[in-house]
Amino acid sequence: MTKTRIGILGYGNLGRGVELSCRQNDDLELVALFTRRNPASVKPLTEGVAVYSADDLAAHVNDVDVLILCGGSARDLPEQTPAYAGLFNVVDSFDTHANIPAHFANVDAAAKEGGKVAVISAGWDPGMFSLARLYANCILPEGADYTFWGRGVSQGHSDAIRRIEGVADARQYTVPVPAALDSVRAGRNPQLTTREKHTRECFVVAEEGADLAAIEKAIVEMPNYFADYDTTVMFISQEELDRDHAGIPHGGSVIRSGLTGENGEHRHVVEFSLKLDSNPEFTGSVLTACARAAHRLSREGQTGCKTMFDIAPAYLSSKSGEELRAEML
Ligand code: NDP
C-alpha cells in the first residue's frame, strides 16, 4: 500500500488530534511536524517524528503529500492556508463561517497557481454538520433548519472570560435548552430566539481579593458573547477547574424538519448528532480523512480549493469501492 505522507503545521490541541488520528490509519504516515516556535521546545506524542521550523517548510515539498494546517482560524489560517496551498496539497479546519467564501477564493487562487488541491473548512462545524445540512436540504426542500451546539466547551467564550480583570482561569460550556430541542424534534418548527436555543455555563477561578459581583456582571452583560443568553456564573477553585473541567468535550445536533405530500401533510425530521469527548481529536480525525481525499484528488490531476461538499464520500475512505459496496451500502 502506498501511504499518504502527512505533515502537520501547528502543534496545539488540533495538531495533537491529527497526530493521534494518523496512528489509527494504516494508509497514513505522519512524517513531520512544523511549528513557528523553537522546534526543540515542541515534543510530539509520537517518538521519532521530526519537528522542523515552519520557516523550513519549502525545503520539504517532496517529503509531504498533504500538509494539514492546525493553526487557529482567527489569525493563523487566513494567512497560512493561501501561503502554503501553492506548495503542498493542504487541509484546514477554518471555522469562521462568515469568512469562508473569501478564504475559499484566496486559497483557490493559490492552489490553482501551484497545481495543488486544498480542502478548507473541514471538521465537524463546518464539516460533518455542513454535510448533514446539505443532504437534508436536498431531500426536503420545504422545511426549516436548526443547529444546536453542546453541551460543550467553547474556547472562544472561555478566552473572553479570562480577559476580564480579576479572572485567573475559566471554562465556558454551551448548553442546548431541552425544551427547544424537544419542540424541534417533535417537528413543531418553532421560531426560536438566540436565548431560547442555548444557555451558557461559566466556571470561573477568581484572583484573590477580586470583586466577584463585578466579574459576574462583566460576563453576563458582555455583548455578542453572553448578553443575548441566559448565563450562569459559578466561582470555583483552580484545583476544581483542573480536576473537573480539563477535557474539551463538544457536539450537538443538526436537525431539518420538512414536509412532503399533496398538502404538506407528512412531516419528516432528519437529525445528525455528535457527542464528542474530545473536540480536537474528533476534528483531527475528520482532517486526516480529508487529507486522504485531497491526495487522491491530486493524483487524479485535480487542482484548486474544495470543501467537504466537493468530496465524494468514498474518497474519504481507505477502503476500495468494492469493499465499501459490500460492507456499508
Ligand atoms: P490551539 O490554540 O491549541 O493551537 C493553535 C496554534 O497555536 C497551534 O497550531 C500552535 O502553532 C500555536 N501555539 C502557540 N503556542 C502554543 C503552545 N504553547 N501550545 C500549543 N500551541 C501553541 O488551538 P486548537 O488546536 O484548539 O484549535 C485550532 C483551530 O481549529 C481553532 O482556531 C478552530 O478554528 C479550529 N477548529 C475547527 C473545528 C471545525 O469543526 N471545523 C472544530 C475545532 C477547532 P505553532 O506550533 O506554529 O506555534
Tab-separated table of C-alpha atoms and ligand atoms in Angstrom:
chain	number	residue	atom	x	y	z
A	1	MET	CA	0.000	0.000	0.000
A	2	THR	CA	1.328	3.434	-0.907
A	3	LYS	CA	0.976	5.554	2.195
A	4	THR	CA	-0.085	9.183	2.175
A	5	ARG	CA	2.709	11.135	3.849
A	6	ILE	CA	1.244	13.691	6.249
A	7	GLY	CA	2.846	16.858	7.597
A	8	ILE	CA	1.269	18.910	10.401
A	9	LEU	CA	1.733	22.666	10.633
A	10	GLY	CA	0.886	23.996	14.096
A	11	TYR	CA	1.077	21.790	17.134
A	12	GLY	CA	-1.703	22.749	19.556
A	13	ASN	CA	-4.798	20.746	20.521
A	14	LEU	CA	-5.797	20.080	16.920
A	15	GLY	CA	-2.246	19.242	15.838
A	16	ARG	CA	-2.133	16.557	18.539
A	17	GLY	CA	-5.584	15.324	17.423
A	18	VAL	CA	-4.318	14.897	13.855
A	19	GLU	CA	-1.188	13.140	15.129
A	20	LEU	CA	-3.270	10.628	17.128
A	21	SER	CA	-5.600	10.040	14.178
A	22	CYS	CA	-2.646	9.199	11.907
A	23	ARG	CA	-1.828	6.349	14.302
A	24	GLN	CA	-5.272	4.823	13.647
A	25	ASN	CA	-4.992	4.845	9.845
A	26	ASP	CA	-2.552	2.382	8.275
A	27	ASP	CA	-2.568	4.214	4.944
A	28	LEU	CA	-1.404	7.491	6.538
A	29	GLU	CA	2.127	8.155	7.757
A	30	LEU	CA	2.957	11.201	9.842
A	31	VAL	CA	6.361	12.288	8.535
A	32	ALA	CA	6.914	15.716	10.108
A	33	LEU	CA	5.617	18.420	12.415
A	34	PHE	CA	6.212	22.075	11.612
A	35	THR	CA	5.932	24.830	14.182
A	36	ARG	CA	6.510	28.576	14.353
A	37	ARG	CA	8.014	28.094	17.810
A	38	ASN	CA	11.506	26.817	18.503
A	39	PRO	CA	11.270	23.182	17.221
A	40	ALA	CA	13.353	21.988	20.183
A	41	SER	CA	10.607	23.203	22.536
A	42	VAL	CA	7.886	21.097	20.861
A	43	LYS	CA	7.689	17.471	21.985
A	44	PRO	CA	5.484	15.234	19.797
A	45	LEU	CA	3.476	12.425	21.408
A	46	THR	CA	4.924	10.019	18.829
A	47	GLU	CA	8.542	9.014	19.181
A	48	GLY	CA	10.723	9.565	16.150
A	49	VAL	CA	8.580	12.186	14.394
A	50	ALA	CA	10.781	15.037	13.198
A	51	VAL	CA	9.933	18.587	14.273
A	52	TYR	CA	11.004	21.405	11.954
A	53	SER	CA	10.654	25.144	11.904
A	54	ALA	CA	7.762	26.429	9.782
A	55	ASP	CA	10.396	28.598	8.078
A	56	ASP	CA	11.824	25.416	6.508
A	57	LEU	CA	8.549	24.164	5.014
A	58	ALA	CA	9.555	24.879	1.412
A	59	ALA	CA	12.516	22.502	1.770
A	60	HIS	CA	10.111	19.618	2.462
A	61	VAL	CA	7.784	19.828	-0.548
A	62	ASN	CA	8.960	16.427	-1.785
A	63	ASP	CA	8.613	14.688	1.615
A	64	VAL	CA	4.975	15.512	2.318
A	65	ASP	CA	1.917	14.525	0.242
A	66	VAL	CA	-0.589	16.531	2.315
A	67	LEU	CA	0.107	19.282	4.845
A	68	ILE	CA	-2.623	19.559	7.492
A	69	LEU	CA	-2.849	23.104	8.825
A	70	CYS	CA	-3.744	23.105	12.519
A	71	GLY	CA	-3.422	26.793	13.365
A	72	GLY	CA	-6.206	28.984	14.700
A	73	SER	CA	-8.992	30.281	12.452
A	74	ALA	CA	-8.817	33.843	13.741
A	75	ARG	CA	-5.249	34.751	12.853
A	76	ASP	CA	-3.266	31.767	11.521
A	77	LEU	CA	-5.279	30.090	8.757
A	78	PRO	CA	-6.274	33.208	6.749
A	79	GLU	CA	-2.526	33.697	6.142
A	80	GLN	CA	-1.134	30.166	6.292
A	81	THR	CA	-3.553	28.298	4.028
A	82	PRO	CA	-3.184	30.606	0.983
A	83	ALA	CA	0.577	30.826	1.657
A	84	TYR	CA	1.118	27.044	1.561
A	85	ALA	CA	-1.636	25.925	-0.859
A	86	GLY	CA	0.663	26.706	-3.772
A	87	LEU	CA	3.412	24.422	-2.426
A	88	PHE	CA	1.534	21.498	-0.858
A	89	ASN	CA	-1.813	19.778	-1.029
A	90	VAL	CA	-3.365	21.181	2.161
A	91	VAL	CA	-6.295	20.637	4.521
A	92	ASP	CA	-7.542	23.165	7.089
A	93	SER	CA	-10.400	23.485	9.606
A	94	PHE	CA	-11.181	27.194	9.055
A	95	ASP	CA	-14.343	27.777	11.082
A	96	THR	CA	-15.179	31.488	10.816
A	97	HIS	CA	-18.362	30.764	8.849
A	98	ALA	CA	-18.949	34.303	7.555
A	99	ASN	CA	-15.446	34.466	6.042
A	100	ILE	CA	-15.423	31.061	4.327
A	101	PRO	CA	-16.264	32.445	0.827
A	102	ALA	CA	-13.345	34.936	0.954
A	103	HIS	CA	-10.980	32.297	2.382
A	104	PHE	CA	-12.061	29.893	-0.390
A	105	ALA	CA	-11.281	32.457	-3.089
A	106	ASN	CA	-7.798	33.206	-1.674
A	107	VAL	CA	-6.903	29.541	-1.290
A	108	ASP	CA	-8.372	28.569	-4.675
A	109	ALA	CA	-6.173	31.077	-6.496
A	110	ALA	CA	-3.023	29.850	-4.708
A	111	ALA	CA	-3.821	26.143	-5.156
A	112	LYS	CA	-4.596	26.533	-8.881
A	113	GLU	CA	-1.410	28.528	-9.395
A	114	GLY	CA	0.650	25.782	-7.743
A	115	GLY	CA	-1.321	22.878	-9.265
A	116	LYS	CA	-2.339	21.588	-5.821
A	117	VAL	CA	-5.551	20.539	-4.038
A	118	ALA	CA	-6.706	22.392	-0.912
A	119	VAL	CA	-9.574	21.264	1.309
A	120	ILE	CA	-10.766	24.038	3.612
A	121	SER	CA	-13.231	24.251	6.499
A	122	ALA	CA	-13.134	20.525	7.288
A	123	GLY	CA	-14.078	19.292	10.749
A	124	TRP	CA	-17.489	18.988	12.390
A	125	ASP	CA	-18.885	22.534	12.141
A	126	PRO	CA	-18.066	23.449	9.457
A	127	GLY	CA	-17.616	19.943	8.123
A	128	MET	CA	-19.799	16.998	9.104
A	129	PHE	CA	-22.618	19.349	10.219
A	130	SER	CA	-22.439	21.149	6.861
A	131	LEU	CA	-22.863	17.829	5.034
A	132	ALA	CA	-25.842	16.962	7.242
A	133	ARG	CA	-27.460	20.335	6.397
A	134	LEU	CA	-26.804	19.877	2.675
A	135	TYR	CA	-28.146	16.315	2.434
A	136	ALA	CA	-31.306	17.151	4.390
A	137	ASN	CA	-31.946	20.324	2.345
A	138	CYS	CA	-31.593	18.431	-0.956
A	139	ILE	CA	-34.116	15.845	0.197
A	140	LEU	CA	-36.572	18.167	1.989
A	141	PRO	CA	-36.697	21.475	0.086
A	142	GLU	CA	-39.684	22.620	2.166
A	143	GLY	CA	-38.657	22.821	5.792
A	144	ALA	CA	-36.617	24.518	8.492
A	145	ASP	CA	-33.008	24.036	9.683
A	146	TYR	CA	-31.856	24.016	13.287
A	147	THR	CA	-28.375	23.650	14.755
A	148	PHE	CA	-27.862	23.096	18.477
A	149	TRP	CA	-24.360	23.049	19.941
A	150	GLY	CA	-23.291	21.366	23.156
A	151	ARG	CA	-23.100	20.502	25.801
A	152	GLY	CA	-19.558	21.520	25.087
A	153	VAL	CA	-16.634	23.796	25.808
A	154	SER	CA	-16.389	26.987	23.759
A	155	GLN	CA	-12.733	28.009	23.676
A	156	GLY	CA	-13.623	31.480	22.362
A	157	HIS	CA	-16.047	32.196	25.207
A	158	SER	CA	-13.633	30.749	27.783
A	159	ASP	CA	-10.906	33.064	26.439
A	160	ALA	CA	-13.277	36.064	26.595
A	161	ILE	CA	-13.906	35.416	30.319
A	162	ARG	CA	-10.175	35.003	31.016
A	163	ARG	CA	-9.581	38.509	29.680
A	164	ILE	CA	-11.828	40.080	32.395
A	165	GLU	CA	-9.946	41.822	35.214
A	166	GLY	CA	-9.732	39.631	38.321
A	167	VAL	CA	-10.219	36.322	36.442
A	168	ALA	CA	-7.408	33.791	36.785
A	169	ASP	CA	-8.937	30.991	34.684
A	170	ALA	CA	-12.285	29.938	33.210
A	171	ARG	CA	-14.191	27.279	31.302
A	172	GLN	CA	-17.420	28.046	29.412
A	173	TYR	CA	-19.975	25.422	28.377
A	174	THR	CA	-22.614	25.993	25.696
A	175	VAL	CA	-25.764	24.056	26.577
A	176	PRO	CA	-28.847	23.496	24.374
A	177	VAL	CA	-32.218	24.307	26.001
A	178	PRO	CA	-34.001	20.920	26.366
A	179	ALA	CA	-37.500	22.339	25.673
A	180	ALA	CA	-36.325	23.881	22.395
A	181	LEU	CA	-34.659	20.637	21.292
A	182	ASP	CA	-37.800	18.651	22.173
A	183	SER	CA	-40.017	21.026	20.202
A	184	VAL	CA	-37.789	20.807	17.099
A	185	ARG	CA	-37.506	17.021	17.347
A	186	ALA	CA	-41.297	16.789	17.552
A	187	GLY	CA	-41.472	18.591	14.185
A	188	ARG	CA	-43.230	21.691	15.528
A	189	ASN	CA	-40.877	24.017	13.564
A	190	PRO	CA	-40.717	26.674	16.304
A	191	GLN	CA	-39.259	30.155	15.700
A	192	LEU	CA	-36.519	30.352	18.330
A	193	THR	CA	-34.555	33.346	19.564
A	194	THR	CA	-30.867	33.008	20.478
A	195	ARG	CA	-31.843	32.968	24.172
A	196	GLU	CA	-34.405	30.203	23.647
A	197	LYS	CA	-31.900	27.858	21.956
A	198	HIS	CA	-28.827	27.820	24.227
A	199	THR	CA	-27.752	28.699	27.740
A	200	ARG	CA	-24.179	29.387	28.845
A	201	GLU	CA	-22.499	27.981	31.974
A	202	CYS	CA	-19.306	29.615	33.186
A	203	PHE	CA	-16.903	28.105	35.728
A	204	VAL	CA	-14.591	30.860	36.880
A	205	VAL	CA	-11.472	30.961	39.051
A	206	ALA	CA	-11.116	34.442	40.539
A	207	GLU	CA	-7.854	36.023	41.615
A	208	GLU	CA	-7.504	36.529	45.365
A	209	GLY	CA	-9.457	39.563	46.580
A	210	ALA	CA	-11.219	40.035	43.216
A	211	ASP	CA	-14.682	41.630	43.122
A	212	LEU	CA	-16.857	38.601	42.303
A	213	ALA	CA	-20.028	40.623	41.681
A	214	ALA	CA	-18.162	42.831	39.190
A	215	ILE	CA	-16.773	39.774	37.369
A	216	GLU	CA	-20.230	38.189	37.149
A	217	LYS	CA	-21.734	41.439	35.800
A	218	ALA	CA	-18.930	41.784	33.224
A	219	ILE	CA	-19.605	38.250	31.996
A	220	VAL	CA	-23.411	38.235	31.764
A	221	GLU	CA	-23.529	41.677	30.135
A	222	MET	CA	-20.715	41.071	27.610
A	223	PRO	CA	-22.077	41.958	24.145
A	224	ASN	CA	-22.007	39.267	21.409
A	225	TYR	CA	-20.689	36.629	23.821
A	226	PHE	CA	-23.185	36.484	26.731
A	227	ALA	CA	-25.688	39.363	26.695
A	228	ASP	CA	-28.138	37.504	24.415
A	229	TYR	CA	-28.124	34.333	26.546
A	230	ASP	CA	-29.221	33.196	29.992
A	231	THR	CA	-25.806	32.807	31.583
A	232	THR	CA	-24.880	31.254	34.930
A	233	VAL	CA	-21.569	32.005	36.609
A	234	MET	CA	-20.054	29.652	39.208
A	235	PHE	CA	-16.878	30.529	41.074
A	236	ILE	CA	-14.665	27.530	41.809
A	237	SER	CA	-11.045	26.904	42.819
A	238	GLN	CA	-8.240	26.291	40.316
A	239	GLU	CA	-7.979	22.787	41.738
A	240	GLU	CA	-11.666	22.111	40.949
A	241	LEU	CA	-11.309	23.569	37.461
A	242	ASP	CA	-8.267	21.381	36.744
A	243	ARG	CA	-9.945	18.311	38.219
A	244	ASP	CA	-13.467	18.621	36.778
A	245	HIS	CA	-13.107	20.701	33.624
A	246	ALA	CA	-9.838	19.636	31.987
A	247	GLY	CA	-11.418	17.936	28.944
A	248	ILE	CA	-12.525	19.545	25.678
A	249	PRO	CA	-15.883	17.851	25.018
A	250	HIS	CA	-18.333	19.168	22.436
A	251	GLY	CA	-21.000	18.116	19.983
A	252	GLY	CA	-24.532	18.986	19.070
A	253	SER	CA	-27.307	18.302	16.595
A	254	VAL	CA	-28.211	19.438	13.105
A	255	ILE	CA	-31.914	18.982	12.525
A	256	ARG	CA	-34.042	19.598	9.438
A	257	SER	CA	-37.768	19.324	9.785
A	258	GLY	CA	-39.662	19.209	6.482
A	259	LEU	CA	-42.988	18.428	4.892
A	260	THR	CA	-43.977	16.347	1.863
A	261	GLY	CA	-47.316	15.200	0.429
A	262	GLU	CA	-50.056	16.813	-1.630
A	263	ASN	CA	-50.847	19.328	1.091
A	264	GLY	CA	-47.695	19.038	3.174
A	265	GLU	CA	-49.459	16.547	5.428
A	266	HIS	CA	-46.409	14.331	6.076
A	267	ARG	CA	-43.693	15.506	8.402
A	268	HIS	CA	-40.082	14.254	8.361
A	269	VAL	CA	-37.381	15.062	10.901
A	270	VAL	CA	-33.757	14.401	9.938
A	271	GLU	CA	-31.224	14.610	12.773
A	272	PHE	CA	-27.454	14.218	12.764
A	273	SER	CA	-25.891	14.423	16.186
A	274	LEU	CA	-22.397	14.244	17.659
A	275	LYS	CA	-21.342	13.650	21.246
A	276	LEU	CA	-17.611	14.237	21.369
A	277	ASP	CA	-15.384	13.520	24.366
A	278	SER	CA	-12.593	15.435	22.646
A	279	ASN	CA	-13.365	18.141	20.103
A	280	PRO	CA	-9.784	18.341	18.733
A	281	GLU	CA	-9.344	14.566	18.473
A	282	PHE	CA	-12.605	14.209	16.530
A	283	THR	CA	-11.841	17.231	14.350
A	284	GLY	CA	-8.333	15.876	13.734
A	285	SER	CA	-9.876	12.591	12.609
A	286	VAL	CA	-12.048	14.404	10.042
A	287	LEU	CA	-8.981	16.265	8.785
A	288	THR	CA	-6.996	13.080	8.175
A	289	ALA	CA	-9.888	11.543	6.192
A	290	CYS	CA	-9.945	14.738	4.106
A	291	ALA	CA	-6.165	14.522	3.641
A	292	ARG	CA	-6.607	11.061	2.132
A	293	ALA	CA	-9.228	12.513	-0.251
A	294	ALA	CA	-7.028	15.504	-1.121
A	295	HIS	CA	-4.156	13.189	-2.048
A	296	ARG	CA	-6.464	11.105	-4.240
A	297	LEU	CA	-7.923	14.139	-5.991
A	298	SER	CA	-4.407	15.463	-6.574
A	299	ARG	CA	-3.263	12.158	-8.075
A	300	GLU	CA	-6.247	12.365	-10.436
A	301	GLY	CA	-4.975	15.722	-11.648
A	302	GLN	CA	-7.463	17.979	-9.910
A	303	THR	CA	-6.381	21.360	-8.594
A	304	GLY	CA	-7.900	24.226	-6.619
A	305	CYS	CA	-9.875	24.662	-3.444
A	306	LYS	CA	-12.553	22.223	-2.252
A	307	THR	CA	-14.799	21.943	0.774
A	308	MET	CA	-16.301	18.724	2.088
A	309	PHE	CA	-19.233	19.406	-0.291
A	310	ASP	CA	-16.925	18.692	-3.218
A	311	ILE	CA	-15.518	15.370	-1.989
A	312	ALA	CA	-17.356	12.204	-2.974
A	313	PRO	CA	-17.825	10.177	0.251
A	314	ALA	CA	-15.854	7.158	-0.971
A	315	TYR	CA	-12.760	9.351	-1.401
A	316	LEU	CA	-12.642	9.813	2.386
A	317	SER	CA	-12.264	6.100	2.979
A	318	SER	CA	-9.175	3.910	2.850
A	319	LYS	CA	-11.372	1.070	1.588
A	320	SER	CA	-11.904	0.285	-2.095
A	321	GLY	CA	-15.234	0.891	-3.826
A	322	GLU	CA	-15.748	-2.876	-3.886
A	323	GLU	CA	-15.193	-3.159	-0.134
A	324	LEU	CA	-17.468	-0.208	0.605
A	325	ARG	CA	-20.297	-1.603	-1.530
A	326	ALA	CA	-20.042	-4.981	0.211
A	327	GLU	CA	-19.734	-3.638	3.781
A	328	MET	CA	-21.604	-0.352	4.051
A	329	LEU	CA	-24.114	0.146	1.255
B	1	NDP	P1	-4.568	25.947	19.862
B	1	NDP	O1	-4.661	27.303	20.460
B	1	NDP	O2	-4.347	24.760	20.753
B	1	NDP	O3	-3.409	25.932	18.743
B	1	NDP	C1	-3.323	26.889	17.722
B	1	NDP	C2	-1.864	27.144	17.393
B	1	NDP	O4	-1.261	27.849	18.462
B	1	NDP	C3	-1.022	25.908	17.234
B	1	NDP	O5	-1.142	25.391	15.931
B	1	NDP	C4	0.370	26.406	17.559
B	1	NDP	O6	1.079	26.739	16.369
B	1	NDP	C5	0.148	27.693	18.345
B	1	NDP	N1	0.736	27.712	19.686
B	1	NDP	C6	1.453	28.744	20.177
B	1	NDP	N2	1.874	28.474	21.412
B	1	NDP	C7	1.420	27.270	21.741
B	1	NDP	C8	1.543	26.449	22.904
B	1	NDP	N3	2.245	26.831	23.961
B	1	NDP	N4	0.924	25.245	22.904
B	1	NDP	C9	0.191	24.857	21.845
B	1	NDP	N5	0.069	25.586	20.705
B	1	NDP	C10	0.682	26.796	20.655
B	1	NDP	O7	-5.912	25.771	19.007
B	1	NDP	P2	-6.657	24.403	18.664
B	1	NDP	O8	-5.653	23.439	18.148
B	1	NDP	O9	-7.527	24.000	19.803
B	1	NDP	O10	-7.651	24.858	17.501
B	1	NDP	C11	-7.169	25.282	16.235
B	1	NDP	C12	-8.325	25.738	15.374
B	1	NDP	O11	-9.127	24.639	14.991
B	1	NDP	C13	-9.323	26.679	16.068
B	1	NDP	O12	-8.926	28.015	15.871
B	1	NDP	C14	-10.624	26.396	15.373
B	1	NDP	O13	-10.891	27.423	14.475
B	1	NDP	C15	-10.387	25.117	14.587
B	1	NDP	N6	-11.422	24.127	14.860
B	1	NDP	C16	-12.314	23.811	13.859
B	1	NDP	C17	-13.319	22.911	14.080
B	1	NDP	C18	-14.263	22.534	12.981
B	1	NDP	O14	-15.205	21.784	13.247
B	1	NDP	N7	-14.075	22.990	11.751
B	1	NDP	C19	-13.509	22.261	15.389
B	1	NDP	C20	-12.476	22.603	16.365
B	1	NDP	C21	-11.490	23.520	16.103
B	1	NDP	P3	2.699	26.653	16.345
B	1	NDP	O15	3.047	25.222	16.657
B	1	NDP	O16	3.053	27.054	14.957
B	1	NDP	O17	3.189	27.605	17.386
